[in-house]
Amino acid sequence: MENDDRMVCNRFMEAADNCYYRNVPTSTDFLDIYKQNLFNTVIRELPPVQYRFDGGYELAERKVIMFLPQDSEISDLPFLTLKVTPRNLHFTEKLNHRDYLGSIMGLGIKRDKVGDILLYDNFAYIFCMKSIAEYLTDNLLKIRNTYVTVTEISNEEFIYEPSYEVIKGSVASLRLDAVIALGFNGSRSHITSYIIDGKVSVNGRIITSNAYNLKAGDIISVHGLGKIRYMDTLSETKKGRIMITINKYT
């Protein structure tokens, strides 16, 4: 294990130990998919505590791990949801994810303090650790050339309705490479490099085997391409190909 990976795993163990010995909830900062998968290597070494992943919504890529004493329930999340709106819609640019993230990093905030950033036509949601929420609210005043207002919202106010394209087609099998090739309109040989390079995750877990068989409802993320969900099998053709439906998130 590389030194950086070992340091990440040590932080997992430290958070779990604090939860167990102090009998209080603890959590990590936001983790990318690679670090979430590192957690799987230390699960057997954890003290007897509960743990849960959460990124604020079902399809979140960046998530925190919350550790809880046995027989306790989550009463408070370690992160908040912020809503960013332009101060004047008439002078609003078309802003992208990089614009938002660049402005946040420009305030000296570390990447692991911020979760996913969800963009809409005239506003955005930002998930961030509670420790920096007030600082972001007070200091994130401008994204590129657009002046913005940042406000904290409650869980009830946060509404997430993913948009997606429904794709129907046939595959030779429910292997990971075959389904991804259909979902992103590519060749299986091209998709193979993404899988081998560790750029593909299924339900948040990195999969490096082309032959991995999918189940209905599985969410597949491909770094650099996007995210799809294998929904269900529709039928089988006379030649043995399987007709399936996929939701491709936009």
mmCIF file of N, CA and C in Angstrom, residues 56-125:
data_model
loop_
_atom_site.group_PDB
_atom_site.id
_atom_site.type_symbol
_atom_site.label_atom_id
_atom_site.label_comp_id
_atom_site.label_asym_id
_atom_site.label_seq_id
_atom_site.Cartn_x
_atom_site.Cartn_y
_atom_site.Cartn_z
ATOM 1 N N GLY A 56 -25.517 13.295 0.565
ATOM 2 C CA GLY A 56 -26.597 14.275 0.459
ATOM 3 C C GLY A 56 -27.732 13.877 -0.448
ATOM 4 N N TYR A 57 -27.472 12.936 -1.367
ATOM 5 C CA TYR A 57 -28.529 12.454 -2.261
ATOM 6 C C TYR A 57 -28.086 11.113 -2.845
ATOM 7 N N GLU A 58 -29.025 10.396 -3.431
ATOM 8 C CA GLU A 58 -28.776 9.001 -3.814
ATOM 9 C C GLU A 58 -27.594 8.834 -4.765
ATOM 10 N N LEU A 59 -27.476 9.699 -5.748
ATOM 11 C CA LEU A 59 -26.470 9.527 -6.790
ATOM 12 C C LEU A 59 -25.153 10.240 -6.490
ATOM 13 N N ALA A 60 -24.967 10.680 -5.270
ATOM 14 C CA ALA A 60 -23.756 11.421 -4.918
ATOM 15 C C ALA A 60 -22.501 10.597 -5.178
ATOM 16 N N GLU A 61 -21.478 11.248 -5.727
ATOM 17 C CA GLU A 61 -20.192 10.581 -5.933
ATOM 18 C C GLU A 61 -19.268 10.800 -4.740
ATOM 19 N N ARG A 62 -19.171 12.017 -4.290
ATOM 20 C CA ARG A 62 -18.330 12.318 -3.125
ATOM 21 C C ARG A 62 -19.173 12.144 -1.870
ATOM 22 N N LYS A 63 -18.671 11.334 -0.932
ATOM 23 C CA LYS A 63 -19.446 11.010 0.264
ATOM 24 C C LYS A 63 -18.568 11.072 1.506
ATOM 25 N N VAL A 64 -19.217 11.276 2.642
ATOM 26 C CA VAL A 64 -18.549 11.139 3.930
ATOM 27 C C VAL A 64 -18.888 9.764 4.489
ATOM 28 N N ILE A 65 -18.028 9.270 5.370
ATOM 29 C CA ILE A 65 -18.349 8.061 6.132
ATOM 30 C C ILE A 65 -18.613 8.490 7.560
ATOM 31 N N MET A 66 -19.794 8.155 8.051
ATOM 32 C CA MET A 66 -20.170 8.487 9.425
ATOM 33 C C MET A 66 -20.067 7.228 10.282
ATOM 34 N N PHE A 67 -19.413 7.353 11.431
ATOM 35 C CA PHE A 67 -19.285 6.248 12.374
ATOM 36 C C PHE A 67 -20.192 6.515 13.569
ATOM 37 N N LEU A 68 -20.928 5.490 13.981
ATOM 38 C CA LEU A 68 -21.887 5.636 15.069
ATOM 39 C C LEU A 68 -21.689 4.541 16.102
ATOM 40 N N PRO A 69 -21.868 4.878 17.380
ATOM 41 C CA PRO A 69 -21.846 3.828 18.403
ATOM 42 C C PRO A 69 -22.941 2.799 18.118
ATOM 43 N N GLN A 70 -22.720 1.573 18.557
ATOM 44 C CA GLN A 70 -23.716 0.525 18.356
ATOM 45 C C GLN A 70 -25.055 0.931 18.965
ATOM 46 N N ASP A 71 -26.130 0.527 18.260
ATOM 47 C CA ASP A 71 -27.507 0.754 18.733
ATOM 48 C C ASP A 71 -27.881 2.233 18.817
ATOM 49 N N SER A 72 -27.181 3.088 18.063
ATOM 50 C CA SER A 72 -27.554 4.503 18.019
ATOM 51 C C SER A 72 -27.994 4.860 16.601
ATOM 52 N N GLU A 73 -28.655 5.982 16.469
ATOM 53 C CA GLU A 73 -29.150 6.423 15.177
ATOM 54 C C GLU A 73 -28.570 7.787 14.837
ATOM 55 N N ILE A 74 -28.533 8.099 13.531
ATOM 56 C CA ILE A 74 -28.022 9.399 13.090
ATOM 57 C C ILE A 74 -29.040 10.482 13.420
ATOM 58 N N SER A 75 -28.619 11.456 14.165
ATOM 59 C CA SER A 75 -29.507 12.571 14.512
ATOM 60 C C SER A 75 -29.091 13.853 13.814
ATOM 61 N N ASP A 76 -27.847 13.880 13.314
ATOM 62 C CA ASP A 76 -27.334 15.113 12.722
ATOM 63 C C ASP A 76 -26.242 14.767 11.710
ATOM 64 N N LEU A 77 -26.370 15.291 10.504
ATOM 65 C CA LEU A 77 -25.357 15.051 9.484
ATOM 66 C C LEU A 77 -24.174 15.996 9.679
ATOM 67 N N PRO A 78 -22.964 15.573 9.294
ATOM 68 C CA PRO A 78 -21.793 16.438 9.476
ATOM 69 C C PRO A 78 -21.622 17.473 8.367
ATOM 70 N N PHE A 79 -22.533 17.510 7.416
ATOM 71 C CA PHE A 79 -22.426 18.468 6.314
ATOM 72 C C PHE A 79 -23.756 19.184 6.104
ATOM 73 N N LEU A 80 -23.687 20.283 5.350
ATOM 74 C CA LEU A 80 -24.855 21.108 5.061
ATOM 75 C C LEU A 80 -25.020 21.267 3.551
ATOM 76 N N THR A 81 -26.198 21.715 3.164
ATOM 77 C CA THR A 81 -26.469 22.017 1.759
ATOM 78 C C THR A 81 -26.598 23.525 1.604
ATOM 79 N N LEU A 82 -25.833 24.084 0.681
ATOM 80 C CA LEU A 82 -25.887 25.515 0.397
ATOM 81 C C LEU A 82 -26.476 25.727 -0.993
ATOM 82 N N LYS A 83 -27.263 26.762 -1.122
ATOM 83 C CA LYS A 83 -27.836 27.130 -2.422
ATOM 84 C C LYS A 83 -27.181 28.419 -2.892
ATOM 85 N N VAL A 84 -26.682 28.399 -4.118
ATOM 86 C CA VAL A 84 -25.997 29.555 -4.690
ATOM 87 C C VAL A 84 -26.855 30.121 -5.811
ATOM 88 N N THR A 85 -27.223 31.389 -5.685
ATOM 89 C CA THR A 85 -28.065 32.039 -6.693
ATOM 90 C C THR A 85 -27.420 33.346 -7.146
ATOM 91 N N PRO A 86 -27.572 33.699 -8.420
ATOM 92 C CA PRO A 86 -27.027 34.978 -8.897
ATOM 93 C C PRO A 86 -27.812 36.149 -8.315
ATOM 94 N N ARG A 87 -27.131 37.234 -8.056
ATOM 95 C CA ARG A 87 -27.812 38.406 -7.504
ATOM 96 C C ARG A 87 -28.664 39.101 -8.554
ATOM 97 N N ASN A 88 -28.257 39.000 -9.799
ATOM 98 C CA ASN A 88 -29.006 39.644 -10.880
ATOM 99 C C ASN A 88 -29.057 38.694 -12.077
ATOM 100 N N LEU A 89 -30.231 38.153 -12.364
ATOM 101 C CA LEU A 89 -30.364 37.180 -13.448
ATOM 102 C C LEU A 89 -30.013 37.771 -14.809
ATOM 103 N N HIS A 90 -30.141 39.080 -14.949
ATOM 104 C CA HIS A 90 -29.862 39.719 -16.239
ATOM 105 C C HIS A 90 -28.360 39.763 -16.539
ATOM 106 N N PHE A 91 -27.545 39.594 -15.514
ATOM 107 C CA PHE A 91 -26.091 39.650 -15.706
ATOM 108 C C PHE A 91 -25.449 38.336 -15.249
ATOM 109 N N THR A 92 -26.086 37.237 -15.620
ATOM 110 C CA THR A 92 -25.615 35.918 -15.223
ATOM 111 C C THR A 92 -24.957 35.200 -16.388
ATOM 112 N N GLU A 93 -23.751 34.681 -16.151
ATOM 113 C CA GLU A 93 -23.066 33.887 -17.171
ATOM 114 C C GLU A 93 -23.500 32.430 -17.079
ATOM 115 N N LYS A 94 -23.181 31.680 -18.115
ATOM 116 C CA LYS A 94 -23.367 30.236 -18.080
ATOM 117 C C LYS A 94 -22.179 29.645 -17.340
ATOM 118 N N LEU A 95 -22.406 29.219 -16.097
ATOM 119 C CA LEU A 95 -21.326 28.741 -15.250
ATOM 120 C C LEU A 95 -21.283 27.220 -15.239
ATOM 121 N N ASN A 96 -20.065 26.658 -15.207
ATOM 122 C CA ASN A 96 -19.939 25.212 -15.160
ATOM 123 C C ASN A 96 -19.337 24.765 -13.829
ATOM 124 N N HIS A 97 -19.193 23.471 -13.686
ATOM 125 C CA HIS A 97 -18.695 22.893 -12.435
ATOM 126 C C HIS A 97 -17.307 23.433 -12.086
ATOM 127 N N ARG A 98 -16.458 23.557 -13.099
ATOM 128 C CA ARG A 98 -15.104 24.056 -12.860
ATOM 129 C C ARG A 98 -15.118 25.489 -12.346
ATOM 130 N N ASP A 99 -16.050 26.301 -12.845
ATOM 131 C CA ASP A 99 -16.150 27.687 -12.380
ATOM 132 C C ASP A 99 -16.449 27.735 -10.879
ATOM 133 N N TYR A 100 -17.445 26.935 -10.461
ATOM 134 C CA TYR A 100 -17.812 26.911 -9.038
ATOM 135 C C TYR A 100 -16.667 26.389 -8.188
ATOM 136 N N LEU A 101 -16.102 25.263 -8.598
ATOM 137 C CA LEU A 101 -15.041 24.662 -7.803
ATOM 138 C C LEU A 101 -13.822 25.573 -7.738
ATOM 139 N N GLY A 102 -13.491 26.229 -8.841
ATOM 140 C CA GLY A 102 -12.351 27.136 -8.846
ATOM 141 C C GLY A 102 -12.533 28.297 -7.891
ATOM 142 N N SER A 103 -13.745 28.837 -7.835
ATOM 143 C CA SER A 103 -14.012 29.951 -6.916
ATOM 144 C C SER A 103 -13.934 29.500 -5.462
ATOM 145 N N ILE A 104 -14.395 28.288 -5.194
ATOM 146 C CA ILE A 104 -14.344 27.759 -3.830
ATOM 147 C C ILE A 104 -12.898 27.500 -3.409
ATOM 148 N N MET A 105 -12.131 26.862 -4.284
ATOM 149 C CA MET A 105 -10.730 26.590 -3.973
ATOM 150 C C MET A 105 -9.934 27.891 -3.826
ATOM 151 N N GLY A 106 -10.366 28.914 -4.573
ATOM 152 C CA GLY A 106 -9.706 30.211 -4.499
ATOM 153 C C GLY A 106 -9.844 30.875 -3.145
ATOM 154 N N LEU A 107 -10.787 30.385 -2.342
ATOM 155 C CA LEU A 107 -10.956 30.911 -0.977
ATOM 156 C C LEU A 107 -10.065 30.176 0.021
ATOM 157 N N GLY A 108 -9.249 29.258 -0.491
ATOM 158 C CA GLY A 108 -8.355 28.516 0.394
ATOM 159 C C GLY A 108 -8.994 27.283 1.021
ATOM 160 N N ILE A 109 -10.117 26.861 0.489
ATOM 161 C CA ILE A 109 -10.828 25.695 1.030
ATOM 162 C C ILE A 109 -10.294 24.422 0.388
ATOM 163 N N LYS A 110 -10.026 23.408 1.189
ATOM 164 C CA LYS A 110 -9.530 22.143 0.679
ATOM 165 C C LYS A 110 -10.652 21.367 -0.006
ATOM 166 N N ARG A 111 -10.268 20.597 -1.021
ATOM 167 C CA ARG A 111 -11.265 19.881 -1.822
ATOM 168 C C ARG A 111 -12.099 18.912 -0.991
ATOM 169 N N ASP A 112 -11.490 18.296 0.029
ATOM 170 C CA ASP A 112 -12.233 17.284 0.778
ATOM 171 C C ASP A 112 -13.261 17.879 1.740
ATOM 172 N N LYS A 113 -13.324 19.201 1.814
ATOM 173 C CA LYS A 113 -14.351 19.843 2.631
ATOM 174 C C LYS A 113 -15.641 20.070 1.839
ATOM 175 N N VAL A 114 -15.586 19.810 0.544
ATOM 176 C CA VAL A 114 -16.732 20.068 -0.340
ATOM 177 C C VAL A 114 -17.127 18.783 -1.051
ATOM 178 N N GLY A 115 -18.424 18.520 -1.081
ATOM 179 C CA GLY A 115 -18.935 17.344 -1.767
ATOM 180 C C GLY A 115 -19.307 17.656 -3.201
ATOM 181 N N ASP A 116 -20.382 17.044 -3.676
ATOM 182 C CA ASP A 116 -20.833 17.279 -5.042
ATOM 183 C C ASP A 116 -21.373 18.691 -5.201
ATOM 184 N N ILE A 117 -21.284 19.186 -6.414
ATOM 185 C CA ILE A 117 -21.871 20.478 -6.784
ATOM 186 C C ILE A 117 -22.881 20.204 -7.886
ATOM 187 N N LEU A 118 -24.150 20.508 -7.613
ATOM 188 C CA LEU A 118 -25.220 20.232 -8.574
ATOM 189 C C LEU A 118 -25.632 21.530 -9.256
ATOM 190 N N LEU A 119 -25.549 21.559 -10.574
ATOM 191 C CA LEU A 119 -25.836 22.767 -11.334
ATOM 192 C C LEU A 119 -27.223 22.724 -11.956
ATOM 193 N N TYR A 120 -27.916 23.833 -11.866
ATOM 194 C CA TYR A 120 -29.204 24.026 -12.523
ATOM 195 C C TYR A 120 -29.111 25.294 -13.370
ATOM 196 N N ASP A 121 -30.185 25.649 -14.044
ATOM 197 C CA ASP A 121 -30.135 26.793 -14.960
ATOM 198 C C ASP A 121 -29.739 28.091 -14.257
ATOM 199 N N ASN A 122 -30.380 28.387 -13.129
ATOM 200 C CA ASN A 122 -30.153 29.678 -12.486
ATOM 201 C C ASN A 122 -29.642 29.583 -11.047
ATOM 202 N N PHE A 123 -29.217 28.406 -10.644
ATOM 203 C CA PHE A 123 -28.684 28.265 -9.287
ATOM 204 C C PHE A 123 -27.892 26.962 -9.207
ATOM 205 N N ALA A 124 -27.284 26.731 -8.040
ATOM 206 C CA ALA A 124 -26.524 25.501 -7.815
ATOM 207 C C ALA A 124 -26.635 25.113 -6.345
ATOM 208 N N TYR A 125 -26.498 23.825 -6.093
ATOM 209 C CA TYR A 125 -26.406 23.314 -4.728
ATOM 210 C C TYR A 125 -24.960 22.890 -4.478
#
